[in-house]
mmCIF file of C-alpha atoms in Angstrom:
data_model
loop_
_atom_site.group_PDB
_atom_site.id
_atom_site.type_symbol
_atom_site.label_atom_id
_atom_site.label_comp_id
_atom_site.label_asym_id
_atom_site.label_seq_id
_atom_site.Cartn_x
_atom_site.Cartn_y
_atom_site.Cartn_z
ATOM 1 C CA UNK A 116 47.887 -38.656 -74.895
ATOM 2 C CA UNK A 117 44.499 -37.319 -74.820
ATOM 3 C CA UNK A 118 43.433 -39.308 -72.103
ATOM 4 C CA UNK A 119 46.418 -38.693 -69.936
ATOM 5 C CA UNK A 120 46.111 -34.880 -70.218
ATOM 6 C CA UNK A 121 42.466 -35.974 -69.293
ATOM 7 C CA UNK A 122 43.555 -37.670 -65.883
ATOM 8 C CA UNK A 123 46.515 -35.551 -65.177
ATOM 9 C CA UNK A 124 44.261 -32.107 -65.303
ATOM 10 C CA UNK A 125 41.813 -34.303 -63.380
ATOM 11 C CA UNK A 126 44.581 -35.400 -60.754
ATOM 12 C CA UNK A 127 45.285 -31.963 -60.876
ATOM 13 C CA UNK A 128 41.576 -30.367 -59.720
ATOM 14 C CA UNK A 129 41.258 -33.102 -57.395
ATOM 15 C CA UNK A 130 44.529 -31.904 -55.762
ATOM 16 C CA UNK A 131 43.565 -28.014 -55.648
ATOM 17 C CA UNK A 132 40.458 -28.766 -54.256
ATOM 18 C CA UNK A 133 41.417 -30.894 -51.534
ATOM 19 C CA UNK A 134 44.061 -28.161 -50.622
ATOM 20 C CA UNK A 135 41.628 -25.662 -50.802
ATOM 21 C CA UNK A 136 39.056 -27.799 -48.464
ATOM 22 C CA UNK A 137 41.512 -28.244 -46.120
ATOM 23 C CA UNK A 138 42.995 -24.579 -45.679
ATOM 24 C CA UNK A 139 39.455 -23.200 -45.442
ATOM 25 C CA UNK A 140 38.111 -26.050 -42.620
ATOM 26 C CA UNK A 141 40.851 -25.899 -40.518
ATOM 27 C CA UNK A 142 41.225 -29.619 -40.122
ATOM 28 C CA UNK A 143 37.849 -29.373 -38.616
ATOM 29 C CA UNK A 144 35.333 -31.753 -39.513
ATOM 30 C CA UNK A 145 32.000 -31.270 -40.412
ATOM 31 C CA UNK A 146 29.480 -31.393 -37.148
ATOM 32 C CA UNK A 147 27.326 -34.397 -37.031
ATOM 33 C CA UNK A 148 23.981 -33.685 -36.839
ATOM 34 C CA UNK A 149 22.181 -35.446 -33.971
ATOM 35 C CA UNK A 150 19.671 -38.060 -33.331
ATOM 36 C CA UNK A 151 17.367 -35.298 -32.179
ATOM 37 C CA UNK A 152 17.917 -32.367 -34.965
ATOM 38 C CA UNK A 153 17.569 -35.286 -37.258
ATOM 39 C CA UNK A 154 14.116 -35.844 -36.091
ATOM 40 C CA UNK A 155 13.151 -32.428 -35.069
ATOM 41 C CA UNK A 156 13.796 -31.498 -38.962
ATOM 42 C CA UNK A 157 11.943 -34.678 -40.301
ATOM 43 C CA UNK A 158 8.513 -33.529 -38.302
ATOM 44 C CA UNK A 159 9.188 -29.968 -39.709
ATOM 45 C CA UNK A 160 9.253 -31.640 -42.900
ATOM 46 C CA UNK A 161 6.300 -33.475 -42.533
ATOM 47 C CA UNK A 162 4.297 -30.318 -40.651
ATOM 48 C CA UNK A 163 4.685 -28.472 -44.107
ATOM 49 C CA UNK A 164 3.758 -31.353 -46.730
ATOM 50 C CA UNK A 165 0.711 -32.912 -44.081
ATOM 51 C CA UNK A 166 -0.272 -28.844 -43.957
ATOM 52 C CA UNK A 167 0.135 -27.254 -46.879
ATOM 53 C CA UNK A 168 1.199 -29.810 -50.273
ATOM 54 C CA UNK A 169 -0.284 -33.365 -49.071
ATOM 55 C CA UNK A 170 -3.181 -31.178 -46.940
ATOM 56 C CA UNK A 171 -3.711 -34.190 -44.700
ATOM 57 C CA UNK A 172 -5.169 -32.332 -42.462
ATOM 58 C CA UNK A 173 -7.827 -30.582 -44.451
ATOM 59 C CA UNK A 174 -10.221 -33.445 -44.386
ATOM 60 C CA UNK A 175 -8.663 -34.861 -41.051
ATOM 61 C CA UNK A 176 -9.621 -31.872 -39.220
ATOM 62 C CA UNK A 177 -13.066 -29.530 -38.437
ATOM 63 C CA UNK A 178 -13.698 -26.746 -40.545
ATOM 64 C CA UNK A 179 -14.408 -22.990 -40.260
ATOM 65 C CA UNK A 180 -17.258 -22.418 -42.048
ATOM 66 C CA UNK A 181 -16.904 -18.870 -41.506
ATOM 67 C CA UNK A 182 -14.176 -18.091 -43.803
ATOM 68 C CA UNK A 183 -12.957 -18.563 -47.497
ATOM 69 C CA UNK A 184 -12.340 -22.082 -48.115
ATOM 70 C CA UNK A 185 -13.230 -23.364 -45.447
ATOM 71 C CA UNK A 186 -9.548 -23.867 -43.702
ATOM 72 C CA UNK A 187 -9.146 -26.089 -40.476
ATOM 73 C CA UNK A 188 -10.364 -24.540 -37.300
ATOM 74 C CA UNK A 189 -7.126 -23.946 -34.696
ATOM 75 C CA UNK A 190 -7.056 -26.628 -32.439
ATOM 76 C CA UNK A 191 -9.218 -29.475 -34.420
ATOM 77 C CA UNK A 192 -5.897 -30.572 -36.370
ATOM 78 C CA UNK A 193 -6.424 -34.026 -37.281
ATOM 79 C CA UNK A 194 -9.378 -35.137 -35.199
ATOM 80 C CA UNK A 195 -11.883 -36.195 -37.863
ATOM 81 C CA UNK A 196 -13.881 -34.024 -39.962
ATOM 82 C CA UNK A 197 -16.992 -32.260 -38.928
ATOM 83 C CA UNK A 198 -18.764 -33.188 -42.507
ATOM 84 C CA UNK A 199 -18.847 -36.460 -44.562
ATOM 85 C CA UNK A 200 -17.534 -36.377 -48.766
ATOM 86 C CA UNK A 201 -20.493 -37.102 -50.820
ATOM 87 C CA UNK A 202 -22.901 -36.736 -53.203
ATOM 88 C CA UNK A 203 -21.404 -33.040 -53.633
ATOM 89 C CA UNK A 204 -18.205 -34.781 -54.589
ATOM 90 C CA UNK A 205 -19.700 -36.984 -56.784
ATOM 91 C CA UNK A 206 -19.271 -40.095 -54.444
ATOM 92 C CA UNK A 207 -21.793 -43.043 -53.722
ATOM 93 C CA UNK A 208 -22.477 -42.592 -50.644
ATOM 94 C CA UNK A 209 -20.852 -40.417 -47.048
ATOM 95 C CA UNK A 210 -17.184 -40.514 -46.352
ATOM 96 C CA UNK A 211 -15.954 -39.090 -43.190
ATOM 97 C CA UNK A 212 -12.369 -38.750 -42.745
ATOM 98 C CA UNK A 213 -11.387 -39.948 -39.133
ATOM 99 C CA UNK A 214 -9.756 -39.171 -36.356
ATOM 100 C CA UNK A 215 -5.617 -39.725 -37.199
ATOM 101 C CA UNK A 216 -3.872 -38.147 -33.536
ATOM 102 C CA UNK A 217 -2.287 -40.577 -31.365
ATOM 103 C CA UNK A 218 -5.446 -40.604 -29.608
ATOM 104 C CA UNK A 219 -6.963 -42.955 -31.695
ATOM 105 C CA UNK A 220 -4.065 -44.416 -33.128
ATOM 106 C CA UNK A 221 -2.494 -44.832 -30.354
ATOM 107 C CA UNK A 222 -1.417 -48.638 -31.795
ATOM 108 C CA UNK A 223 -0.609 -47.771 -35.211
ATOM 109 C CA UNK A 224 3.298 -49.095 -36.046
ATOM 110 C CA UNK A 225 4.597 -46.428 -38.846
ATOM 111 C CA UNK A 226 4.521 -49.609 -41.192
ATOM 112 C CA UNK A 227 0.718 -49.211 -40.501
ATOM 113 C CA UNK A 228 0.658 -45.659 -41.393
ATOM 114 C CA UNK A 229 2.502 -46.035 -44.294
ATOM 115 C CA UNK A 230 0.113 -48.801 -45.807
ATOM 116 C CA UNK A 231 -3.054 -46.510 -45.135
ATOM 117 C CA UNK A 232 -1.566 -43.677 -46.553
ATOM 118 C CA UNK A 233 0.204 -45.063 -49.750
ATOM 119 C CA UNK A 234 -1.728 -48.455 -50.226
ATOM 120 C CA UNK A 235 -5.366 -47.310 -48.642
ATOM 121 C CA UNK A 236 -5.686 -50.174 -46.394
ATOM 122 C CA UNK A 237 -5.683 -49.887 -42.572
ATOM 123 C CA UNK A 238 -4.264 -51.437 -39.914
ATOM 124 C CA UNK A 239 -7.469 -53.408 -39.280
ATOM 125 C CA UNK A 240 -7.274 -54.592 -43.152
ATOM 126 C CA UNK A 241 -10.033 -52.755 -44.464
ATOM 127 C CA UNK A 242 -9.978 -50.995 -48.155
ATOM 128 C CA UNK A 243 -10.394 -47.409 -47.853
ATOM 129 C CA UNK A 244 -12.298 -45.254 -50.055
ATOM 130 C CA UNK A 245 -10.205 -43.212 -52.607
ATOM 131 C CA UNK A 246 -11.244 -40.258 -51.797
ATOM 132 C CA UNK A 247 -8.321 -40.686 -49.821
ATOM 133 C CA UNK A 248 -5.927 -39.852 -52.268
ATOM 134 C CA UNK A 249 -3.429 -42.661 -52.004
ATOM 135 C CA UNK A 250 -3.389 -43.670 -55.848
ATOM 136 C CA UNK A 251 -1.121 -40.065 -55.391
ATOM 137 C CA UNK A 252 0.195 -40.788 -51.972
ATOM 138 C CA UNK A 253 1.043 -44.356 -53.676
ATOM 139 C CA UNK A 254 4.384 -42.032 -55.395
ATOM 140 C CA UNK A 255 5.690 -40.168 -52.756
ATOM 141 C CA UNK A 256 9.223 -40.266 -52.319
ATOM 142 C CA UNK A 257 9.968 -43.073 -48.761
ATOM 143 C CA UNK A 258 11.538 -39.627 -47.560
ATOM 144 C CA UNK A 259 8.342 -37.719 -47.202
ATOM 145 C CA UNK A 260 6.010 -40.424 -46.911
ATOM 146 C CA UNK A 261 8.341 -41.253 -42.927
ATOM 147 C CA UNK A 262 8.237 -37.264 -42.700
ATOM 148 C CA UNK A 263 4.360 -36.919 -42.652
ATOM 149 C CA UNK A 264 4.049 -39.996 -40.254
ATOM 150 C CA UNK A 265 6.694 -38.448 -37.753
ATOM 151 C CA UNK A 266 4.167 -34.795 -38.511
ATOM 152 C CA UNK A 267 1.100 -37.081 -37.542
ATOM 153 C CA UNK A 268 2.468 -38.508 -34.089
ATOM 154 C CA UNK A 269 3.366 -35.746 -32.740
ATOM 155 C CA UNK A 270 -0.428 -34.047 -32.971
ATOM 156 C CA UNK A 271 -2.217 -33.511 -29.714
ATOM 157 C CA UNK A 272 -4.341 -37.154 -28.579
ATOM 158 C CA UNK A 273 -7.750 -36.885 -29.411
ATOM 159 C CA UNK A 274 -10.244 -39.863 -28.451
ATOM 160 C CA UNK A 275 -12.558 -37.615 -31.306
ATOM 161 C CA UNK A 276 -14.749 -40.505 -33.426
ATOM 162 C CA UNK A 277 -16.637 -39.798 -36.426
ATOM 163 C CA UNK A 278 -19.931 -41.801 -38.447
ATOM 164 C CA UNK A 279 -19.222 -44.867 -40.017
ATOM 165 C CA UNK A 280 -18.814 -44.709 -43.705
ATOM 166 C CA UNK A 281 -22.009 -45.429 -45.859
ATOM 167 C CA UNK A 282 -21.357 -46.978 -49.409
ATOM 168 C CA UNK A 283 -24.317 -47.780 -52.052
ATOM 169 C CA UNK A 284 -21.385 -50.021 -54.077
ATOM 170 C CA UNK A 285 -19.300 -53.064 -53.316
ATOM 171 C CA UNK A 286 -15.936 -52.371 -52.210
ATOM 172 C CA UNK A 287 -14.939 -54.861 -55.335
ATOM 173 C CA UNK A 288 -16.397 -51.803 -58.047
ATOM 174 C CA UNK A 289 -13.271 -49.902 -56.726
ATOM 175 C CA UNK A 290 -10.360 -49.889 -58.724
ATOM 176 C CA UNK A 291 -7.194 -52.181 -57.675
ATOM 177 C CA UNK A 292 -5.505 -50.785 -54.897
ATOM 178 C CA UNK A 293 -2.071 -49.457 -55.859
ATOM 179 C CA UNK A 294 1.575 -51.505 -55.698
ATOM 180 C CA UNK A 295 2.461 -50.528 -52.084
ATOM 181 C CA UNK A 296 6.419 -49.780 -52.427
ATOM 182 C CA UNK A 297 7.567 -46.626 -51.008
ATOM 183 C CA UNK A 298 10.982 -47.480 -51.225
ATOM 184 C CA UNK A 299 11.269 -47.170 -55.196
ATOM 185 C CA UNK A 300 10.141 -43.505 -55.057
ATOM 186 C CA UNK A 301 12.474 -41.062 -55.159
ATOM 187 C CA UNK A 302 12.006 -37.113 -54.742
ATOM 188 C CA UNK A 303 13.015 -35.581 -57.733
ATOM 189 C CA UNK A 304 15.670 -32.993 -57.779
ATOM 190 C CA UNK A 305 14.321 -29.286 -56.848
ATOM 191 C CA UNK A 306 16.709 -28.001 -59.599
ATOM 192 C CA UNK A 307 14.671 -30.312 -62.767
ATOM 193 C CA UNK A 308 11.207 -27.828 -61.978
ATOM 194 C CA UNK A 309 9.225 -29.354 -64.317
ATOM 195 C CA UNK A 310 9.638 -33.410 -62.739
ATOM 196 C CA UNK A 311 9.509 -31.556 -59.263
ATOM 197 C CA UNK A 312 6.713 -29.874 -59.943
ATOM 198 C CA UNK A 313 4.967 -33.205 -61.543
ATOM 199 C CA UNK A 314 5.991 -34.366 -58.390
ATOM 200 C CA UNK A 315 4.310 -31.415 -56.635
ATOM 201 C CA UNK A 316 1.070 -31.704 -58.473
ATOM 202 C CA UNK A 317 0.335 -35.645 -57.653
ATOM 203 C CA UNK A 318 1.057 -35.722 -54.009
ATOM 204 C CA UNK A 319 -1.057 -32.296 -53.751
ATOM 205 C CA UNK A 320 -3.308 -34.732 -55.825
ATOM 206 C CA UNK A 321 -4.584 -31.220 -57.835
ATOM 207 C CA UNK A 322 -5.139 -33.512 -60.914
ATOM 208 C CA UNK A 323 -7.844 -35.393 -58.508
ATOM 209 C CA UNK A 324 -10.472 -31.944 -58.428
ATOM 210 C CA UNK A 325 -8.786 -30.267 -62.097
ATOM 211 C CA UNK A 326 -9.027 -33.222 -64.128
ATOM 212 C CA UNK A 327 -12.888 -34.461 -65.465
ATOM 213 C CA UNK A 328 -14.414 -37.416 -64.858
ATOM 214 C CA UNK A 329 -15.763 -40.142 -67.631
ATOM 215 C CA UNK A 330 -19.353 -40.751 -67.418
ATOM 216 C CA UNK A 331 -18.005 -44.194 -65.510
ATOM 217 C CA UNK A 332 -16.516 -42.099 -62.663
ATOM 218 C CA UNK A 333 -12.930 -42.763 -63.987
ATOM 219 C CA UNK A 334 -10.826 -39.598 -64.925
ATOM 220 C CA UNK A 335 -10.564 -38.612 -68.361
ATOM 221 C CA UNK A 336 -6.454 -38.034 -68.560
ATOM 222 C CA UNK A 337 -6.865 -36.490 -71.891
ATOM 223 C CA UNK A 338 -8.225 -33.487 -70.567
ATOM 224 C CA UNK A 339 -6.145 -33.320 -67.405
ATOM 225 C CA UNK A 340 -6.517 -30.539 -65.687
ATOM 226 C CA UNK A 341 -9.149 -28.715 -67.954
ATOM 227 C CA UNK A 342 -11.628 -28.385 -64.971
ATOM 228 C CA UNK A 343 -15.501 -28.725 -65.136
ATOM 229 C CA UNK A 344 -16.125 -30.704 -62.299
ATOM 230 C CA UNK A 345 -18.824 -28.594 -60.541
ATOM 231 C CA UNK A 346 -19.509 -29.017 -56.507
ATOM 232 C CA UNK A 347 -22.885 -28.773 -55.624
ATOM 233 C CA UNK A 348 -23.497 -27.996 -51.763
ATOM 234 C CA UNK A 349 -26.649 -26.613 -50.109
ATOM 235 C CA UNK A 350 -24.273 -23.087 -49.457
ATOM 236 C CA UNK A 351 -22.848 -22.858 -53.079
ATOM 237 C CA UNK A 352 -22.277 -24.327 -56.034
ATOM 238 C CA UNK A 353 -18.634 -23.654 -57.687
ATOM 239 C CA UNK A 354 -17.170 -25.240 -60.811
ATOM 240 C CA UNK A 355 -13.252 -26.442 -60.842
ATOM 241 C CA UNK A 356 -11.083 -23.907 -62.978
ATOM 242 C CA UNK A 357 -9.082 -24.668 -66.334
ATOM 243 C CA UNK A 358 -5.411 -24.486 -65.363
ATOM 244 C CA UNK A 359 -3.564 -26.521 -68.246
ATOM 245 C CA UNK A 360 -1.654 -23.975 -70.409
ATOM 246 C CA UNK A 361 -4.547 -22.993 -72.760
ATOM 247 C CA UNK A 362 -4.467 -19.012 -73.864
ATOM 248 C CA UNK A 363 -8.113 -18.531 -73.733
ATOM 249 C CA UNK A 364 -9.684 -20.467 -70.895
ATOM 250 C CA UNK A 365 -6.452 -21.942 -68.991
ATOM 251 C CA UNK A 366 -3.615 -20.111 -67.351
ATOM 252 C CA UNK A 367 -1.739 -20.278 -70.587
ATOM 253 C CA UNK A 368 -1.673 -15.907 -70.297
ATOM 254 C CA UNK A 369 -0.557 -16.105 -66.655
ATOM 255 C CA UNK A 370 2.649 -15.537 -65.502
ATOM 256 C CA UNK A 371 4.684 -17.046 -63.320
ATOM 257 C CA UNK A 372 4.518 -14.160 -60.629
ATOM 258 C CA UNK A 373 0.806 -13.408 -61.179
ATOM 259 C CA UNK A 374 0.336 -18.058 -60.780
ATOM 260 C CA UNK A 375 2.297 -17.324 -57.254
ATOM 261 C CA UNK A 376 0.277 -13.882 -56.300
ATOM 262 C CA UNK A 377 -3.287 -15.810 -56.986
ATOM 263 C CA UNK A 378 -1.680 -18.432 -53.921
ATOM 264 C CA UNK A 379 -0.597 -15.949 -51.703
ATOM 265 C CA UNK A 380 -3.617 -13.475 -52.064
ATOM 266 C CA UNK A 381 -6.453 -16.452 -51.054
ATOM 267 C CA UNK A 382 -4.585 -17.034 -48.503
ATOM 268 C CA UNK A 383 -3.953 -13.772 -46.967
ATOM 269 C CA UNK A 384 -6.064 -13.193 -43.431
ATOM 270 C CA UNK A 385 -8.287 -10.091 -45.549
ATOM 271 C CA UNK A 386 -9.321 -12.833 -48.234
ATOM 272 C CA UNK A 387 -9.579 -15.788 -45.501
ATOM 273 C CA UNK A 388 -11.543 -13.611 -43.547
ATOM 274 C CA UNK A 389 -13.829 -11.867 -45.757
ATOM 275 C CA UNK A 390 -17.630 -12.938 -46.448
ATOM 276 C CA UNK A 391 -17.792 -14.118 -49.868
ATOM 277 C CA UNK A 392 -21.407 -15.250 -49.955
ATOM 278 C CA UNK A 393 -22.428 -18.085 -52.541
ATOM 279 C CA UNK A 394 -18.984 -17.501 -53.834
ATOM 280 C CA UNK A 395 -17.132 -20.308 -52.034
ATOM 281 C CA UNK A 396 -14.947 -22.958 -52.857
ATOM 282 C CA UNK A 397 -13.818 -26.497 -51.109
ATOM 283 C CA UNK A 398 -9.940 -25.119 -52.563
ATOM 284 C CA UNK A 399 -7.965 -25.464 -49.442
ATOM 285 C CA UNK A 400 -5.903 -21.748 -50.798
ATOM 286 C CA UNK A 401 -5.550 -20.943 -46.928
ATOM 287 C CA UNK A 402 -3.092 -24.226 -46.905
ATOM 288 C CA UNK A 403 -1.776 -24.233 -50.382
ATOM 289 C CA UNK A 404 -1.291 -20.576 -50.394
ATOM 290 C CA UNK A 405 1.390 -20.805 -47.979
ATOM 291 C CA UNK A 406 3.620 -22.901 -50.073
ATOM 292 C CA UNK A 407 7.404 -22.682 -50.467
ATOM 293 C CA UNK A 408 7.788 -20.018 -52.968
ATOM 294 C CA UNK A 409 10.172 -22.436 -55.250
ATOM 295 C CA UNK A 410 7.806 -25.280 -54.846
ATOM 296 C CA UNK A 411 4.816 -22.876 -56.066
ATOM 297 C CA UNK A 412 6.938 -21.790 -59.058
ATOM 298 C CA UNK A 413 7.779 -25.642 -59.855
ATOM 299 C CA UNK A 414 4.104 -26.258 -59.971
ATOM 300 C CA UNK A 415 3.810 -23.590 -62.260
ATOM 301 C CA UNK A 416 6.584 -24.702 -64.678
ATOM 302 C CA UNK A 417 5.325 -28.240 -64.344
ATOM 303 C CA UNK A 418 1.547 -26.696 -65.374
ATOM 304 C CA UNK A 419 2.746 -25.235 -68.150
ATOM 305 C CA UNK A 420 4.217 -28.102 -69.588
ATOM 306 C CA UNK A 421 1.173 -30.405 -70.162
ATOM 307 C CA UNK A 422 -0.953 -30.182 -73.429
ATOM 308 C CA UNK A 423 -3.282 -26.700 -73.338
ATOM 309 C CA UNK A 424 -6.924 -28.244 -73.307
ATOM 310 C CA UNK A 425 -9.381 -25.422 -74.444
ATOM 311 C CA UNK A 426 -12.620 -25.751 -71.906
ATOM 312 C CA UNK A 427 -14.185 -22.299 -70.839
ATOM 313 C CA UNK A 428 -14.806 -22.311 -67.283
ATOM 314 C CA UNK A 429 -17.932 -20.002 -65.895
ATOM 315 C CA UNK A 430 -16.726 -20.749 -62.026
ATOM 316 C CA UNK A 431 -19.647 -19.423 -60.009
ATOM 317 C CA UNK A 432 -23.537 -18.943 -61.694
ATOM 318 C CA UNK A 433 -23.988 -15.435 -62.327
#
């Protein structure tokens, strides 16, 4: 009896609601979005995670040295860096992240994007050095990994080139590369903040700069995201903060609006702009500080989640 109730009630709803739909449409069905919208919203897509979650084009492009963090100079967007990574970030040797327009790519399939940027090999077969983050990149959902590659093509050509890369260790001391299979990842749902924000956090690949590193270079995931990792640069020296949930020397006493103000304040034009001396920092907040609000406050909720590590940061030498 129980169970018919169940289905009649159900038969019932079902009924309502397709009345309902079909008084308020009119008989009218749904437009179709086209071919074009469809792609026109993908690159959108892809202009905001390659900008300001993934930050693609912070290494990919020249800097400003002028301003607070250093933030990609207007018209340089993805045509190599003007600096190699290295001994300041702790690497073996220079890094310079190339040239990724059309320009230069110019014969890259997507399939051969999608291998460089989630597998770290490129289309010529060569391992790439993981300071390309694509141990992160390696769990983006298939969705956002096509969206950044449709972002990327569309840049303005540039026949830009940059220094070869100079390594003082065999390619074979790097760790294995990571399963290349963008299909199995899916975006978690916006509404479950904590798994978005997770989500957030490793293709924004915060955990690579937050999290300290074993004296054998390999992160040490019981103090994720404690900080301690100090740059050292000829212009400044800075030390990465604490942000796990820790009262004293985390962001365990922030909340949720002050997490999103700090974003949005480093990257307003007076803090962009303004000379800050030794005080510098290789934080891209003039990208990430122009986040989606919700996927800011998912970061947040996912932060607050993870186990507080006490480790008292002094961020700049007094």
């Amino acid at each position: 009896m129980k169970k018919f109730f169940f289905f009649l009630l159900a038969g019932c709803f079902l009924a309502f609601t397709i009345h309902f739909s079909a008084c308020n449409n009119s008989g009218k069905e749904p437009a179709a979005i086209s071919k074009e919208d469809s792609l026109k919203m993908m690159v959108e897509r892809g202009k905001y995670l390659a900008n300001h979650v993934a930050v693609c084009l912070d290494c990919h492009s020249k800097r400003d040295f002028t301003k607070f963090s250093f933030p990609p100079a207007p018209g340089t967007e993805g045509i190599g860096a003007s600096f190699p990574f290295g001994e300041a970030e702790g690497i073996p040797g220079e890094i310079w992240a190339p040239n990724i327009t059309p320009g230069r790519l110019k014969d890259w399939t997507d399939a051969d994007y999608a291998k460089a940027i989630a597998h770290g090999v490129n289309k010529s077969g060569d391992t790439l050095f993981p300071i390309m983050p694509y141990y992160n990149y390696s769990r983006m959902a298939k969705e956002d990994l096509d969206a950044i590659i449709a972002y990327i093509k569309t840049l303005p050509a540039s026949d830009s080139t940059v220094p070869a890369r100079k390594l003082f260790i065999p390619l074979s001391a790097l760790p294995p590369l990571p399963e290349f299979a963008p299909e199995k990842n899916l975006k978690p749902d916006t509404t479950d903040k904590i798994k978005y924000g997770q989500y957030l956090v490793t293709i924004a690949s915060c955990g690579d700069c937050h999290t300290p590193m074993k004296p054998d270079r390999t992160p040490d995931f019981a103090k994720a995201f404690s900080g301690g990792f100090t740059f050292k640069t000829p212009g400044f020296t800075v030390t990465v903060s604490n942000i796990t949930p820790d009262s004293a020397t985390g962001i365990g006493s922030w909340t949720e609006d002050a997490f999103l103000a700090k974003f949005r304040t480093n990257a307003s034009d007076e803090v962009i702009n303004a000379d800050h001396g030794k005080q510098q920092t290789p934080m891209p907040w003039a990208m990430y500080g122009k986040m989606k609000e919700t996927d800011l406050r998912a970061i947040y909720t996912y932060l607050r989640s993870v186990p507080p590590v006490s480790n008292k940061v002094q961020k700049w030498a007094q």
